[in-house]
mmCIF file of C-alpha atoms and ligand atoms in Angstrom:
data_model
loop_
_atom_site.group_PDB
_atom_site.id
_atom_site.type_symbol
_atom_site.label_atom_id
_atom_site.label_comp_id
_atom_site.label_asym_id
_atom_site.label_seq_id
_atom_site.Cartn_x
_atom_site.Cartn_y
_atom_site.Cartn_z
ATOM 1 C CA MET Q 1 12.621 -20.160 37.342
ATOM 2 C CA PRO Q 2 14.402 -19.664 33.918
ATOM 3 C CA ALA Q 3 14.178 -15.861 33.702
ATOM 4 C CA LEU Q 4 10.769 -15.426 30.667
ATOM 5 C CA PRO Q 5 11.547 -12.148 28.233
ATOM 6 C CA GLN Q 6 8.787 -9.689 29.081
ATOM 7 C CA HIS Q 7 7.884 -8.065 25.906
ATOM 8 C CA VAL Q 8 9.995 -10.024 22.778
ATOM 9 C CA ALA Q 9 10.043 -8.379 19.056
ATOM 10 C CA LEU Q 10 9.653 -10.444 16.888
ATOM 11 C CA ILE Q 11 11.525 -10.181 13.108
ATOM 12 C CA MET Q 12 9.053 -12.927 11.183
ATOM 13 C CA ASP Q 13 11.285 -12.747 7.878
ATOM 14 C CA GLY Q 14 11.783 -15.326 4.659
ATOM 15 C CA ASN Q 15 8.152 -15.777 4.061
ATOM 16 C CA GLY Q 16 8.932 -15.826 -0.177
ATOM 17 C CA ARG Q 17 12.016 -18.606 0.059
ATOM 18 C CA TRP Q 18 9.359 -20.572 1.839
ATOM 19 C CA ALA Q 19 7.312 -20.607 -0.944
ATOM 20 C CA ALA Q 20 10.142 -20.129 -3.817
ATOM 21 C CA ARG Q 21 10.748 -23.675 -1.941
ATOM 22 C CA ARG Q 22 7.658 -25.051 -2.855
ATOM 23 C CA GLY Q 23 7.489 -23.488 -6.185
ATOM 24 C CA LEU Q 24 4.359 -21.146 -4.294
ATOM 25 C CA PRO Q 25 3.291 -17.595 -5.184
ATOM 26 C CA ARG Q 26 5.408 -15.049 -2.781
ATOM 27 C CA ILE Q 27 2.086 -14.480 -1.030
ATOM 28 C CA GLU Q 28 1.363 -17.693 -0.759
ATOM 29 C CA GLY Q 29 3.534 -17.931 2.082
ATOM 30 C CA HIS Q 30 2.728 -14.500 3.537
ATOM 31 C CA ARG Q 31 -0.078 -16.305 4.650
ATOM 32 C CA ARG Q 32 1.021 -19.478 5.805
ATOM 33 C CA GLY Q 33 3.358 -16.625 8.344
ATOM 34 C CA ALA Q 34 0.374 -14.947 9.043
ATOM 35 C CA GLY Q 35 -0.846 -18.089 10.305
ATOM 36 C CA ALA Q 36 2.203 -18.524 12.294
ATOM 37 C CA LEU Q 37 1.165 -15.692 14.291
ATOM 38 C CA LEU Q 38 -1.831 -16.893 15.246
ATOM 39 C CA GLY Q 39 -0.142 -19.333 16.603
ATOM 40 C CA LEU Q 40 3.376 -17.289 18.416
ATOM 41 C CA VAL Q 41 0.058 -15.791 19.359
ATOM 42 C CA SER Q 42 -1.432 -18.102 21.835
ATOM 43 C CA CYS Q 43 1.968 -19.801 23.048
ATOM 44 C CA ALA Q 44 3.790 -15.919 24.052
ATOM 45 C CA ALA Q 45 -0.502 -15.405 25.476
ATOM 46 C CA ARG Q 46 -0.265 -18.915 27.504
ATOM 47 C CA ASP Q 47 3.323 -18.211 28.921
ATOM 48 C CA GLY Q 48 3.179 -15.319 30.716
ATOM 49 C CA VAL Q 49 4.897 -12.973 27.755
ATOM 50 C CA LYS Q 50 3.092 -9.909 28.906
ATOM 51 C CA THR Q 51 4.437 -7.387 25.118
ATOM 52 C CA LEU Q 52 5.164 -8.956 21.669
ATOM 53 C CA THR Q 53 5.970 -6.712 19.109
ATOM 54 C CA VAL Q 54 6.122 -8.350 15.388
ATOM 55 C CA PHE Q 55 7.854 -6.597 12.254
ATOM 56 C CA GLY Q 56 4.453 -6.707 9.351
ATOM 57 C CA PHE Q 57 6.431 -3.930 7.062
ATOM 58 C CA SER Q 58 9.405 -1.800 6.486
ATOM 59 C CA THR Q 59 9.487 1.985 5.706
ATOM 60 C CA GLU Q 60 11.767 -0.128 3.497
ATOM 61 C CA ASN Q 61 9.211 -3.089 1.994
ATOM 62 C CA TRP Q 62 6.820 -0.766 -0.849
ATOM 63 C CA HIS Q 63 10.461 -0.864 -2.908
ATOM 64 C CA ARG Q 64 9.119 -4.756 -3.378
ATOM 65 C CA PRO Q 65 6.683 -5.439 -6.546
ATOM 66 C CA PRO Q 66 3.691 -3.135 -6.517
ATOM 67 C CA GLN Q 67 1.473 -6.574 -7.039
ATOM 68 C CA GLU Q 68 3.581 -7.963 -3.639
ATOM 69 C CA VAL Q 69 2.583 -4.933 -1.871
ATOM 70 C CA GLU Q 70 -1.236 -4.739 -2.370
ATOM 71 C CA GLY Q 71 -1.234 -8.666 -1.526
ATOM 72 C CA LEU Q 72 0.918 -7.651 2.027
ATOM 73 C CA MET Q 73 -2.156 -5.359 1.784
ATOM 74 C CA ALA Q 74 -4.818 -7.039 0.855
ATOM 75 C CA LEU Q 75 -3.557 -9.830 3.850
ATOM 76 C CA LEU Q 76 -3.891 -6.957 6.105
ATOM 77 C CA ARG Q 77 -7.217 -5.989 5.588
ATOM 78 C CA HIS Q 78 -8.780 -9.524 6.241
ATOM 79 C CA TYR Q 79 -6.137 -10.332 9.090
ATOM 80 C CA LEU Q 80 -8.327 -6.573 10.170
ATOM 81 C CA LYS Q 81 -11.403 -8.070 9.545
ATOM 82 C CA ALA Q 82 -12.047 -11.259 10.029
ATOM 83 C CA GLU Q 83 -9.032 -12.117 12.964
ATOM 84 C CA VAL Q 84 -9.923 -8.822 15.712
ATOM 85 C CA THR Q 85 -12.848 -10.907 16.702
ATOM 86 C CA GLU Q 86 -10.264 -14.301 18.128
ATOM 87 C CA LEU Q 87 -7.198 -11.769 19.493
ATOM 88 C CA HIS Q 88 -10.316 -10.276 21.214
ATOM 89 C CA THR Q 89 -11.870 -12.858 22.722
ATOM 90 C CA ASN Q 90 -8.304 -13.989 24.010
ATOM 91 C CA ASN Q 91 -7.736 -10.788 25.374
ATOM 92 C CA VAL Q 92 -5.085 -9.056 23.603
ATOM 93 C CA LEU Q 93 -4.424 -6.013 23.353
ATOM 94 C CA LEU Q 94 -3.592 -4.694 19.861
ATOM 95 C CA ARG Q 95 -1.460 -1.244 19.606
ATOM 96 C CA VAL Q 96 -0.506 -0.355 15.653
ATOM 97 C CA ILE Q 97 3.097 1.062 15.057
ATOM 98 C CA GLY Q 98 4.491 3.422 12.478
ATOM 99 C CA ASP Q 99 3.414 5.726 9.882
ATOM 100 C CA ARG Q 100 -0.463 5.350 8.740
ATOM 101 C CA ALA Q 101 -0.534 7.822 6.656
ATOM 102 C CA ALA Q 102 0.753 5.786 3.610
ATOM 103 C CA LEU Q 103 -1.611 2.563 4.083
ATOM 104 C CA PRO Q 104 -5.448 2.691 2.331
ATOM 105 C CA PRO Q 105 -7.381 4.605 4.230
ATOM 106 C CA ASP Q 106 -10.132 1.486 4.198
ATOM 107 C CA ILE Q 107 -6.585 -0.132 5.942
ATOM 108 C CA VAL Q 108 -6.549 3.291 8.084
ATOM 109 C CA THR Q 109 -10.278 2.888 9.696
ATOM 110 C CA LEU Q 110 -9.777 -0.969 9.968
ATOM 111 C CA ILE Q 111 -7.097 -0.421 12.617
ATOM 112 C CA GLN Q 112 -8.699 2.606 14.796
ATOM 113 C CA ASP Q 113 -11.467 0.053 15.197
ATOM 114 C CA ALA Q 114 -9.748 -3.269 15.937
ATOM 115 C CA GLU Q 115 -7.774 -0.726 18.716
ATOM 116 C CA ALA Q 116 -10.572 0.763 20.213
ATOM 117 C CA LEU Q 117 -11.874 -2.858 20.826
ATOM 118 C CA THR Q 118 -9.280 -3.977 21.833
ATOM 119 C CA ALA Q 119 -7.564 -1.011 23.904
ATOM 120 C CA GLY Q 120 -9.336 -2.557 27.615
ATOM 121 C CA ASN Q 121 -7.464 -5.982 27.149
ATOM 122 C CA ALA Q 122 -5.441 -7.279 29.859
ATOM 123 C CA GLY Q 123 -3.948 -9.617 28.118
ATOM 124 C CA LEU Q 124 -1.333 -9.982 25.824
ATOM 125 C CA VAL Q 125 0.051 -6.692 24.223
ATOM 126 C CA LEU Q 126 0.382 -7.718 19.896
ATOM 127 C CA VAL Q 127 2.211 -4.592 18.448
ATOM 128 C CA VAL Q 128 2.239 -4.240 15.169
ATOM 129 C CA ALA Q 129 4.797 -2.925 13.190
ATOM 130 C CA LEU Q 130 3.342 -1.786 9.412
ATOM 131 C CA ASN Q 131 4.775 0.893 7.339
ATOM 132 C CA TYR Q 132 7.555 1.660 10.336
ATOM 133 C CA GLY Q 133 11.230 2.303 10.107
ATOM 134 C CA GLY Q 134 13.878 2.574 13.684
ATOM 135 C CA ARG Q 135 15.156 6.154 11.837
ATOM 136 C CA ALA Q 136 11.963 7.592 10.915
ATOM 137 C CA ASP Q 137 10.412 6.480 14.494
ATOM 138 C CA ILE Q 138 13.678 8.478 15.558
ATOM 139 C CA LEU Q 139 13.192 11.583 14.005
ATOM 140 C CA ARG Q 140 9.419 11.493 14.360
ATOM 141 C CA ALA Q 141 10.743 11.343 18.161
ATOM 142 C CA CYS Q 142 13.495 14.644 17.563
ATOM 143 C CA GLN Q 143 10.615 16.671 16.293
ATOM 144 C CA ARG Q 144 7.784 16.471 18.606
ATOM 145 C CA LEU Q 145 10.545 16.404 21.326
ATOM 146 C CA ALA Q 146 12.026 20.065 19.756
ATOM 147 C CA ALA Q 147 7.777 20.681 19.091
ATOM 148 C CA ALA Q 148 7.196 20.103 22.768
ATOM 149 C CA GLY Q 149 10.606 22.139 23.540
ATOM 150 C CA GLY Q 150 12.076 19.453 25.397
ATOM 151 C CA PRO Q 151 12.981 18.078 27.712
ATOM 152 C CA TRP Q 152 16.399 16.837 26.048
ATOM 153 C CA ARG Q 153 16.670 13.755 27.893
ATOM 154 C CA GLU Q 154 16.641 9.886 26.932
ATOM 155 C CA ASP Q 155 13.419 9.554 28.526
ATOM 156 C CA ALA Q 156 11.651 11.758 27.141
ATOM 157 C CA LEU Q 157 13.382 11.226 24.201
ATOM 158 C CA ALA Q 158 11.755 7.907 24.201
ATOM 159 C CA GLY Q 159 7.996 8.695 25.538
ATOM 160 C CA HIS Q 160 7.311 10.393 21.397
ATOM 161 C CA LEU Q 161 8.463 7.039 19.852
ATOM 162 C CA TYR Q 162 5.848 4.569 18.417
ATOM 163 C CA THR Q 163 6.456 2.407 21.713
ATOM 164 C CA ALA Q 164 5.865 5.016 24.150
ATOM 165 C CA GLY Q 165 4.819 2.939 27.439
ATOM 166 C CA LEU Q 166 5.941 0.607 26.294
ATOM 167 C CA PRO Q 167 9.290 -1.643 28.086
ATOM 168 C CA PRO Q 168 12.289 -1.779 25.703
ATOM 169 C CA PRO Q 169 12.465 -5.500 24.667
ATOM 170 C CA ASP Q 170 13.758 -8.346 26.694
ATOM 171 C CA LEU Q 171 14.761 -10.888 23.061
ATOM 172 C CA LEU Q 172 14.426 -9.777 19.969
ATOM 173 C CA ILE Q 173 13.737 -13.282 17.882
ATOM 174 C CA ARG Q 174 14.651 -13.143 14.084
ATOM 175 C CA THR Q 175 13.981 -15.597 11.137
ATOM 176 C CA ALA Q 176 15.437 -17.605 8.151
ATOM 177 C CA GLY Q 177 18.879 -16.786 8.976
ATOM 178 C CA GLU Q 178 19.506 -13.162 8.208
ATOM 179 C CA ARG Q 179 21.525 -11.742 10.695
ATOM 180 C CA ARG Q 180 20.307 -7.193 10.621
ATOM 181 C CA LEU Q 181 17.852 -5.208 12.688
ATOM 182 C CA SER Q 182 16.462 -4.268 9.497
ATOM 183 C CA ASN Q 183 16.077 -0.602 10.665
ATOM 184 C CA PHE Q 184 13.598 -2.168 13.639
ATOM 185 C CA LEU Q 185 13.324 -0.564 16.743
ATOM 186 C CA LEU Q 186 16.610 0.339 16.551
ATOM 187 C CA TRP Q 187 16.388 2.807 19.815
ATOM 188 C CA ASP Q 188 14.560 0.026 21.893
ATOM 189 C CA LEU Q 189 16.852 -2.369 21.590
ATOM 190 C CA ALA Q 190 19.927 -1.277 22.674
ATOM 191 C CA TYR Q 191 20.312 -3.659 25.521
ATOM 192 C CA THR Q 192 17.743 -6.553 23.381
ATOM 193 C CA GLU Q 193 19.234 -9.892 24.407
ATOM 194 C CA LEU Q 194 19.288 -11.330 20.160
ATOM 195 C CA HIS Q 195 17.815 -15.060 18.892
ATOM 196 C CA PHE Q 196 18.767 -16.021 15.462
ATOM 197 C CA THR Q 197 17.293 -19.541 13.479
ATOM 198 C CA ASP Q 198 17.547 -20.138 10.353
ATOM 199 C CA VAL Q 199 14.115 -21.888 10.141
ATOM 200 C CA LEU Q 200 11.715 -19.387 7.819
ATOM 201 C CA TRP Q 201 8.764 -18.029 9.515
ATOM 202 C CA PRO Q 202 5.456 -20.311 7.863
ATOM 203 C CA ASP Q 203 7.534 -22.822 9.462
ATOM 204 C CA PHE Q 204 8.289 -21.267 13.231
ATOM 205 C CA GLY Q 205 6.835 -23.917 15.359
ATOM 206 C CA GLU Q 206 5.756 -24.387 19.278
ATOM 207 C CA ALA Q 207 9.564 -26.600 19.525
ATOM 208 C CA ASP Q 208 11.539 -22.749 17.611
ATOM 209 C CA TRP Q 209 9.775 -20.441 20.421
ATOM 210 C CA ARG Q 210 10.448 -22.700 22.959
ATOM 211 C CA ALA Q 211 14.485 -23.065 21.602
ATOM 212 C CA ALA Q 212 14.337 -19.377 21.749
ATOM 213 C CA LEU Q 213 13.666 -19.482 24.956
ATOM 214 C CA ALA Q 214 15.799 -21.256 25.989
ATOM 215 C CA ASP Q 215 18.826 -19.569 24.493
ATOM 216 C CA PHE Q 216 17.161 -17.020 26.524
ATOM 217 C CA ALA Q 217 17.244 -17.958 29.858
ATOM 218 C CA ARG Q 218 20.556 -18.703 29.592
ATOM 219 C CA ARG Q 219 21.745 -15.093 28.438
ATOM 220 C CA GLU Q 220 23.469 -13.108 31.870
ATOM 221 C CA ARG Q 221 22.242 -9.353 30.947
ATOM 222 C CA ARG Q 222 24.804 -6.986 32.509
ATOM 223 C CA PHE Q 223 23.362 -3.634 31.115
ATOM 224 C CA GLY Q 224 27.281 -2.626 31.156
ATOM 225 C CA GLY Q 225 27.252 -3.296 34.916
ATOM 226 C CA LEU Q 226 29.145 -6.897 36.165
ATOM 227 C CA GLY Q 227 26.852 -8.990 36.084
ATOM 228 C CA THR Q 228 26.054 -11.249 39.286
HETATM 229 C C1 LIG E 301 9.285 -11.085 5.840
HETATM 230 O O1 LIG E 301 9.372 -11.757 4.820
HETATM 231 C C2 LIG E 301 8.038 -11.149 5.338
HETATM 232 C C3 LIG E 301 8.123 -9.313 5.237
HETATM 233 C C4 LIG E 301 9.196 -8.724 5.188
HETATM 234 C C5 LIG E 301 7.064 -8.823 4.930
HETATM 235 P P1 LIG E 301 9.798 -12.166 3.299
HETATM 236 O O2 LIG E 301 9.255 -11.748 2.158
HETATM 237 O O3 LIG E 301 11.000 -10.568 3.543
HETATM 238 O O4 LIG E 301 10.448 -13.785 3.003
HETATM 239 P P2 LIG E 301 12.486 -13.787 2.349
HETATM 240 O O5 LIG E 301 12.854 -13.057 3.197
HETATM 241 O O6 LIG E 301 12.047 -12.733 1.083
HETATM 242 O O7 LIG E 301 11.915 -14.872 2.248
HETATM 243 C C1 LIG E 302 12.266 -6.820 7.407
HETATM 244 O O1 LIG E 302 12.507 -8.143 6.513
HETATM 245 C C2 LIG E 302 11.273 -6.580 7.583
HETATM 246 C C3 LIG E 302 9.467 -7.464 8.412
HETATM 247 C C4 LIG E 302 9.822 -8.883 8.749
HETATM 248 C C5 LIG E 302 8.615 -6.511 8.329
HETATM 249 P P1 LIG E 302 12.869 -7.066 5.294
HETATM 250 O O2 LIG E 302 13.169 -8.350 4.091
HETATM 251 O O3 LIG E 302 12.089 -6.915 4.207
HETATM 252 O O4 LIG E 302 14.523 -7.250 5.713
HETATM 253 P P2 LIG E 302 16.012 -7.158 4.398
HETATM 254 O O5 LIG E 302 15.385 -5.892 3.388
HETATM 255 O O6 LIG E 302 16.022 -9.125 4.219
HETATM 256 O O7 LIG E 302 16.972 -6.611 5.270
HETATM 257 MG MG1 LIG E 303 12.597 -11.295 3.840
#
């Protein structure tokens, strides 16, 4: 049986271009993108992937026009209210990573409620990165480790990251043709296999998911050693 990634990280990119190509407002692309994510969650859960970590909003995305940021927050609010029950029914455990302090307070409450509701679920772990930056994550972990007085070891530092307790991603998928990390999970991606596709995120479907898994299955992971 081909190797299946246990943990998949995902940079859902290209929503704006998807909308622009259709003469639609960018937020329409984000709306379609959110739909594509729900589809992917089903595929990943069905295929036995344990953890899916998705980049929802970066620490740099605040630089977008206020109208787009507000539209994204409104979309997030809607999904946290309307779709969490569905995730819960499907046994998904939701975990949000990133700095919540800058998010609207009602969204923070919705996140807490969603996490509490799904905390006991044993199915797919869906990690959503909101106001997340890899550099900010590492800096915060260092501050917390310093406050704890060490020990200054890699595993101890990792224990203070937002992603503490999660295995590192085996596979990272980025859509829309960009070949960069854009400050996502910088510590965790050290040995992750990278899969890039030109497909824009709202168009990403089952066939693209299977292509990413097939690409992963062909990789030989060596972790600095000599492999098999
Ligand atoms: C990704 O799509 C979604 C977020 C960053 C929130 P983009 O909005 O970055 O889409 P493009 O890259 O402009 O096409
Ligand atoms: C990364 O995409 C962030 C998310 C997908 C949430 P961006 O579109 O913000 O990345 P850059 O600006 O092209 O590097
Ligand atoms: Mg983009």
